[in-house]
Amino acid sequence: MNIGQASTATGVSAKMIRYYESIGLIEPAGRTQSNYRVYGADDIHELRFIKRARTLGFSVEETAQLLALWRDKTRASADVKRVALAHVAELQTKIIELEGMVQTLKHLADCCGGNERPNCPILEDLAGATTHAKGHH
Amino acid sequence: MNIGQASTATGVSAKMIRYYESIGLIEPAGRTQSNYRVYGADDIHELRFIKRARTLGFSVEETAQLLALWRDKTRASADVKRVALAHVAELQTKIIELEGMVQTLKHLADCCGGNERPNCPILEDLAGATTHAKGHH
DNA sequence: GATAGGGCTTCCCATCATGGCAAGGTCAAG
DNA sequence: CTTGACCTTGCCATGATGGGAAGCCCTATC
Protein backbone atom coordinates (compact mmCIF):
# COMPACT_ATOMS: atom_id res chain seq x y z
CA MET A 1 0.00 0.00 0.00
CA ASN A 2 1.38 3.37 -1.06
CA ILE A 3 1.03 6.56 0.92
CA GLY A 4 -1.78 7.80 -1.31
CA GLN A 5 -3.79 4.67 -0.73
CA ALA A 6 -3.08 4.83 2.99
CA SER A 7 -4.30 8.40 2.89
CA THR A 8 -7.63 7.61 1.25
CA ALA A 9 -8.01 4.57 3.49
CA THR A 10 -7.61 6.63 6.66
CA GLY A 11 -8.61 10.18 5.82
CA VAL A 12 -5.16 11.39 6.87
CA SER A 13 -3.50 13.39 4.12
CA ALA A 14 -0.24 12.08 2.69
CA LYS A 15 1.33 15.29 3.85
CA MET A 16 0.28 14.63 7.43
CA ILE A 17 1.34 11.00 7.33
CA ARG A 18 4.84 12.13 6.45
CA TYR A 19 4.65 14.79 9.12
CA TYR A 20 3.59 12.30 11.78
CA GLU A 21 6.51 10.14 10.77
CA SER A 22 8.90 13.09 10.92
CA ILE A 23 7.92 14.01 14.47
CA GLY A 24 8.06 10.40 15.62
CA LEU A 25 4.34 9.93 16.24
CA ILE A 26 4.47 6.87 14.01
CA GLU A 27 7.37 4.61 13.16
CA PRO A 28 9.11 5.28 9.85
CA ALA A 29 7.25 3.33 7.18
CA GLY A 30 8.95 0.58 5.25
CA ARG A 31 10.23 1.46 1.81
CA THR A 32 10.17 -0.21 -1.57
CA GLN A 33 13.35 -0.48 -3.60
CA SER A 34 12.39 2.77 -5.27
CA ASN A 35 12.07 4.50 -1.91
CA TYR A 36 8.27 4.58 -1.80
CA ARG A 37 6.73 4.30 1.65
CA VAL A 38 4.79 1.08 2.20
CA TYR A 39 1.91 0.65 4.63
CA GLY A 40 0.35 -2.50 5.99
CA ALA A 41 -2.89 -3.25 7.81
CA ASP A 42 -1.39 -2.36 11.19
CA ASP A 43 -0.21 1.00 9.94
CA ILE A 44 -3.66 1.77 8.57
CA HIS A 45 -5.15 0.81 11.90
CA GLU A 46 -2.78 3.13 13.68
CA LEU A 47 -3.45 6.02 11.33
CA ARG A 48 -7.18 5.58 11.83
CA PHE A 49 -6.59 5.69 15.57
CA ILE A 50 -4.70 8.94 15.17
CA LYS A 51 -7.36 10.38 12.91
CA ARG A 52 -10.08 9.58 15.41
CA ALA A 53 -8.11 11.05 18.30
CA ARG A 54 -7.49 14.25 16.35
CA THR A 55 -11.17 14.41 15.44
CA LEU A 56 -11.99 14.28 19.13
CA GLY A 57 -9.75 17.29 19.62
CA PHE A 58 -6.73 15.63 21.19
CA SER A 59 -3.50 17.40 20.35
CA VAL A 60 -0.79 15.46 18.61
CA GLU A 61 1.00 15.30 21.94
CA GLU A 62 -2.03 13.83 23.69
CA THR A 63 -2.56 11.51 20.76
CA ALA A 64 0.98 10.23 21.25
CA GLN A 65 0.15 9.40 24.86
CA LEU A 66 -2.99 7.58 23.83
CA LEU A 67 -1.12 5.68 21.15
CA ALA A 68 1.48 4.60 23.68
CA LEU A 69 -1.25 3.38 26.00
CA TRP A 70 -2.93 1.58 23.13
CA ARG A 71 0.27 -0.19 22.23
CA ASP A 72 0.92 -1.13 25.85
CA LYS A 73 -1.24 -4.18 26.46
CA THR A 74 -0.57 -3.95 30.20
CA ARG A 75 -1.83 -0.37 30.56
CA ALA A 76 -4.24 0.54 33.32
CA SER A 77 -7.52 1.88 31.94
CA ALA A 78 -7.26 4.52 34.67
CA ASP A 79 -4.36 6.07 32.77
CA VAL A 80 -6.40 6.34 29.60
CA LYS A 81 -9.32 7.75 31.49
CA ARG A 82 -7.11 10.37 33.09
CA VAL A 83 -5.88 11.59 29.71
CA ALA A 84 -9.42 11.65 28.36
CA LEU A 85 -10.85 13.53 31.32
CA ALA A 86 -8.03 16.04 31.30
CA HIS A 87 -8.89 16.71 27.70
CA VAL A 88 -12.56 17.04 28.53
CA ALA A 89 -11.64 19.64 31.12
CA GLU A 90 -9.61 21.57 28.54
CA LEU A 91 -12.51 21.45 26.12
CA GLN A 92 -14.97 22.63 28.74
CA THR A 93 -12.74 25.52 29.70
CA LYS A 94 -12.58 26.52 26.07
CA ILE A 95 -16.34 26.18 25.70
CA ILE A 96 -16.97 28.41 28.69
CA GLU A 97 -14.61 31.00 27.28
CA LEU A 98 -16.38 30.97 23.92
CA GLU A 99 -19.79 31.08 25.56
CA GLY A 100 -18.77 34.17 27.47
CA MET A 101 -17.84 35.85 24.22
CA VAL A 102 -21.11 34.81 22.62
CA GLN A 103 -23.13 36.09 25.53
CA THR A 104 -21.43 39.46 25.53
CA LEU A 105 -21.68 39.86 21.80
CA LYS A 106 -25.27 38.77 21.62
CA HIS A 107 -26.18 41.27 24.29
CA LEU A 108 -24.38 44.03 22.46
CA ALA A 109 -25.92 43.05 19.15
CA ASP A 110 -29.36 43.05 20.75
CA CYS A 111 -28.74 46.59 21.87
CA CYS A 112 -27.56 47.64 18.41
CA GLY A 113 -30.14 49.16 16.13
CA GLY A 114 -28.65 47.53 13.08
CA ASN A 115 -29.82 50.38 10.91
CA GLU A 116 -28.36 53.20 8.85
CA ARG A 117 -27.44 55.33 11.82
CA PRO A 118 -23.88 55.33 13.14
CA ASN A 119 -24.79 55.01 16.81
CA CYS A 120 -23.63 51.57 17.89
CA PRO A 121 -23.28 50.04 21.36
CA ILE A 122 -20.99 47.34 19.99
CA LEU A 123 -18.38 49.89 19.03
CA GLU A 124 -19.00 51.76 22.25
CA ASP A 125 -18.20 48.64 24.21
CA LEU A 126 -15.03 47.96 22.27
CA ALA A 127 -14.02 51.56 22.68
CA GLY A 128 -14.23 51.62 26.43
CA ALA A 129 -16.87 49.36 27.87
CA THR A 130 -17.86 52.07 30.32
CA THR A 131 -21.39 51.67 29.02
CA HIS A 132 -23.77 49.12 30.52
CA ALA A 133 -21.77 45.99 29.74
CA LYS A 134 -24.21 43.26 30.60
CA GLY A 135 -26.14 42.35 33.68
CA HIS A 136 -25.77 45.65 35.52
CA HIS A 137 -27.71 47.96 33.19
CA MET B 1 4.53 57.71 26.02
CA ASN B 2 6.94 54.92 25.13
CA ILE B 3 5.92 51.55 23.82
CA GLY B 4 6.43 49.92 27.22
CA GLN B 5 4.09 52.37 28.86
CA ALA B 6 1.58 51.95 26.07
CA SER B 7 1.84 48.23 26.64
CA THR B 8 1.09 48.37 30.34
CA ALA B 9 -1.63 50.93 29.73
CA THR B 10 -3.44 48.70 27.26
CA GLY B 11 -2.48 45.13 28.08
CA VAL B 12 -1.11 44.68 24.57
CA SER B 13 2.50 43.51 24.60
CA ALA B 14 5.13 45.74 23.03
CA LYS B 15 5.81 42.91 20.64
CA MET B 16 2.23 42.86 19.47
CA ILE B 17 2.04 46.62 19.15
CA ARG B 18 4.97 46.50 16.76
CA TYR B 19 3.36 43.57 14.99
CA TYR B 20 0.05 45.41 14.57
CA GLU B 21 1.96 48.30 13.14
CA SER B 22 3.87 46.03 10.75
CA ILE B 23 0.71 44.50 9.32
CA GLY B 24 -0.98 47.86 8.99
CA LEU B 25 -3.64 47.34 11.65
CA ILE B 26 -2.54 50.58 13.26
CA GLU B 27 -0.78 53.55 11.78
CA PRO B 28 3.00 53.73 12.26
CA ALA B 29 3.62 55.44 15.57
CA GLY B 30 5.44 58.72 15.72
CA ARG B 31 9.13 58.60 16.64
CA THR B 32 11.40 60.55 18.92
CA GLN B 33 14.73 61.82 17.65
CA SER B 34 16.29 58.65 19.00
CA ASN B 35 13.84 56.53 17.03
CA TYR B 36 11.66 55.51 19.96
CA ARG B 37 7.99 55.03 19.14
CA VAL B 38 5.70 57.59 20.78
CA TYR B 39 2.06 57.01 21.67
CA GLY B 40 -0.66 59.51 22.51
CA ALA B 41 -4.07 59.21 24.11
CA ASP B 42 -5.72 58.33 20.80
CA ASP B 43 -3.26 55.53 20.17
CA ILE B 44 -3.91 54.13 23.62
CA HIS B 45 -7.61 54.28 22.98
CA GLU B 46 -7.17 52.42 19.71
CA LEU B 47 -4.98 49.75 21.27
CA ARG B 48 -7.56 49.21 23.99
CA PHE B 49 -10.19 48.82 21.29
CA ILE B 50 -8.05 46.19 19.60
CA LYS B 51 -7.38 44.43 22.87
CA ARG B 52 -11.07 44.25 23.66
CA ALA B 53 -11.95 42.96 20.20
CA ARG B 54 -9.28 40.26 20.44
CA THR B 55 -10.55 39.32 23.89
CA LEU B 56 -13.99 38.84 22.37
CA GLY B 57 -12.44 36.40 19.92
CA PHE B 58 -12.39 38.56 16.80
CA SER B 59 -9.52 37.72 14.48
CA VAL B 60 -7.07 40.46 13.60
CA GLU B 61 -8.79 40.66 10.23
CA GLU B 62 -12.20 41.14 11.81
CA THR B 63 -10.70 43.58 14.26
CA ALA B 64 -9.43 45.60 11.32
CA GLN B 65 -12.97 45.79 9.95
CA LEU B 66 -14.31 46.91 13.29
CA LEU B 67 -11.58 49.50 13.65
CA ALA B 68 -12.41 50.86 10.21
CA LEU B 69 -16.07 51.13 11.19
CA TRP B 70 -15.14 52.77 14.43
CA ARG B 71 -13.06 55.37 12.64
CA ASP B 72 -15.80 56.00 10.12
CA LYS B 73 -18.19 58.35 11.85
CA THR B 74 -20.75 57.85 9.07
CA ARG B 75 -20.89 54.05 9.41
CA ALA B 76 -24.23 52.29 9.57
CA SER B 77 -24.63 50.38 12.81
CA ALA B 78 -26.04 47.56 10.66
CA ASP B 79 -22.54 46.99 9.29
CA VAL B 80 -21.10 46.61 12.74
CA LYS B 81 -23.91 44.32 13.78
CA ARG B 82 -23.34 42.14 10.73
CA VAL B 83 -19.66 41.66 11.61
CA ALA B 84 -20.54 40.90 15.21
CA LEU B 85 -23.27 38.41 14.38
CA ALA B 86 -21.09 36.67 11.82
CA HIS B 87 -18.54 36.23 14.55
CA VAL B 88 -21.17 34.95 16.95
CA ALA B 89 -22.12 32.36 14.35
CA GLU B 90 -18.49 31.26 14.03
CA LEU B 91 -18.20 30.98 17.78
CA GLN B 92 -21.39 28.96 18.05
CA THR B 93 -20.24 26.56 15.37
CA LYS B 94 -17.03 26.07 17.27
CA ILE B 95 -18.89 25.55 20.52
CA ILE B 96 -21.12 22.90 18.99
CA GLU B 97 -18.08 21.13 17.65
CA LEU B 98 -16.41 21.14 21.04
CA GLU B 99 -19.57 20.06 22.79
CA GLY B 100 -19.81 17.07 20.47
CA MET B 101 -16.30 16.06 21.46
CA VAL B 102 -17.08 16.48 25.14
CA GLN B 103 -20.24 14.42 24.88
CA THR B 104 -18.49 11.56 23.11
CA LEU B 105 -15.55 11.59 25.48
CA LYS B 106 -17.68 11.82 28.58
CA HIS B 107 -19.70 8.87 27.41
CA LEU B 108 -16.59 6.85 26.74
CA ALA B 109 -15.05 7.84 30.06
CA ASP B 110 -18.23 6.84 31.85
CA CYS B 111 -17.93 3.41 30.28
CA CYS B 112 -14.27 3.11 31.27
CA GLY B 113 -13.53 1.33 34.51
CA GLY B 114 -10.65 3.63 35.32
CA ASN B 115 -8.89 0.88 37.19
CA GLU B 116 -5.76 -1.24 36.93
CA ARG B 117 -7.10 -3.45 34.18
CA PRO B 118 -6.17 -2.76 30.55
CA ASN B 119 -9.66 -3.14 29.16
CA CYS B 120 -10.72 0.31 27.98
CA PRO B 121 -13.66 1.44 25.84
CA ILE B 122 -11.94 4.74 25.13
CA LEU B 123 -9.11 3.02 23.32
CA GLU B 124 -11.56 0.67 21.68
CA ASP B 125 -13.43 3.61 20.26
CA LEU B 126 -10.29 5.24 18.97
CA ALA B 127 -9.17 1.96 17.49
CA GLY B 128 -12.26 1.36 15.45
CA ALA B 129 -15.42 2.73 16.98
CA THR B 130 -17.27 -0.45 15.99
CA THR B 131 -18.31 -0.73 19.61
CA HIS B 132 -21.41 1.00 20.94
CA ALA B 133 -20.37 4.58 20.18
CA LYS B 134 -23.19 6.59 21.70
CA GLY B 135 -26.89 6.66 21.11
CA HIS B 136 -27.23 3.28 19.44
CA HIS B 137 -26.14 1.00 22.29
C1' DG C 1 10.31 0.83 -26.77
C1' DA C 2 8.85 5.57 -26.17
C1' DT C 3 5.90 8.80 -24.21
C1' DA C 4 2.30 10.72 -21.15
C1' DG C 5 0.09 11.20 -16.91
C1' DG C 6 -0.13 10.46 -12.36
C1' DG C 7 2.09 9.23 -7.98
C1' DC C 8 6.01 9.37 -5.09
C1' DT C 9 10.23 11.73 -2.96
C1' DT C 10 12.41 15.79 -0.47
C1' DC C 11 12.71 20.59 0.63
C1' DC C 12 11.12 25.12 1.34
C1' DC C 13 7.52 28.50 2.31
C1' DA C 14 2.98 30.21 4.31
C1' DT C 15 -0.51 30.37 7.61
C1' DC C 16 -2.15 32.96 12.65
C1' DA C 17 -0.92 35.32 16.67
C1' DT C 18 2.37 35.22 19.78
C1' DG C 19 6.78 34.74 22.44
C1' DG C 20 11.89 34.59 22.83
C1' DC C 21 16.48 35.84 22.05
C1' DA C 22 20.44 38.54 20.45
C1' DA C 23 23.05 42.58 19.21
C1' DG C 24 23.18 47.19 19.56
C1' DG C 25 21.47 52.11 20.62
C1' DT C 26 19.43 55.27 24.42
C1' DC C 27 18.15 57.28 28.65
C1' DA C 28 18.11 58.36 33.55
C1' DA C 29 19.97 57.85 38.07
C1' DG C 30 23.79 57.50 40.92
C1' DC D 1 30.99 57.58 33.53
C1' DT D 2 28.90 53.46 34.68
C1' DT D 3 24.93 50.68 35.41
C1' DG D 4 20.57 49.01 34.53
C1' DA D 5 16.38 49.40 32.35
C1' DC D 6 14.42 50.43 28.18
C1' DC D 7 14.13 50.76 23.13
C1' DT D 8 15.36 49.22 18.19
C1' DT D 9 15.53 45.57 14.43
C1' DG D 10 15.85 40.95 12.93
C1' DC D 11 15.57 36.11 13.13
C1' DC D 12 13.60 31.80 14.95
C1' DA D 13 9.88 28.95 17.16
C1' DT D 14 5.35 27.43 18.11
C1' DG D 15 1.01 23.68 16.09
C1' DA D 16 -1.03 21.52 12.51
C1' DT D 17 -1.76 21.99 8.07
C1' DG D 18 -1.56 23.18 3.01
C1' DG D 19 0.95 24.59 -1.32
C1' DG D 20 4.33 24.20 -4.64
C1' DA D 21 8.70 23.00 -7.10
C1' DA D 22 12.12 19.80 -8.88
C1' DG D 23 13.03 15.39 -9.79
C1' DC D 24 12.37 10.19 -9.74
C1' DC D 25 9.17 6.14 -10.62
C1' DC D 26 5.42 3.29 -12.43
C1' DT D 27 1.85 1.99 -15.63
C1' DA D 28 -0.81 2.19 -19.70
C1' DT D 29 -1.18 3.26 -24.28
C1' DC D 30 0.56 3.87 -28.94
Short mmCIF file of N, CA and C in Angstrom, two decimals, chain B residues 23 39 78 86 88 112 114 116 121 127-128:
data_model
loop_
_atom_site.label_atom_id
_atom_site.label_comp_id
_atom_site.label_asym_id
_atom_site.label_seq_id
_atom_site.Cartn_x
_atom_site.Cartn_y
_atom_site.Cartn_z
N ILE B 23 1.72 45.02 10.25
CA ILE B 23 0.71 44.50 9.32
C ILE B 23 -0.32 45.56 8.93
N TYR B 39 3.50 57.24 21.73
CA TYR B 39 2.06 57.01 21.67
C TYR B 39 1.31 58.09 22.44
N ALA B 78 -25.73 48.88 11.24
CA ALA B 78 -26.04 47.56 10.66
C ALA B 78 -24.76 46.84 10.22
N ALA B 86 -21.84 37.68 12.56
CA ALA B 86 -21.09 36.67 11.82
C ALA B 86 -20.10 35.99 12.76
N VAL B 88 -20.39 35.77 16.02
CA VAL B 88 -21.17 34.95 16.95
C VAL B 88 -21.46 33.59 16.31
N CYS B 112 -15.62 3.63 30.99
CA CYS B 112 -14.27 3.11 31.27
C CYS B 112 -14.10 2.88 32.77
N GLY B 114 -11.58 2.75 34.65
CA GLY B 114 -10.65 3.63 35.32
C GLY B 114 -9.92 2.92 36.44
N GLU B 116 -7.07 -0.71 37.31
CA GLU B 116 -5.76 -1.24 36.93
C GLU B 116 -5.81 -2.16 35.72
N PRO B 121 -12.79 1.06 26.97
CA PRO B 121 -13.66 1.44 25.84
C PRO B 121 -13.20 2.69 25.12
N ALA B 127 -9.74 2.98 18.36
CA ALA B 127 -9.17 1.96 17.49
C ALA B 127 -10.14 1.44 16.45
N GLY B 128 -11.36 1.88 16.48
CA GLY B 128 -12.26 1.36 15.45
C GLY B 128 -13.69 1.83 15.58
#
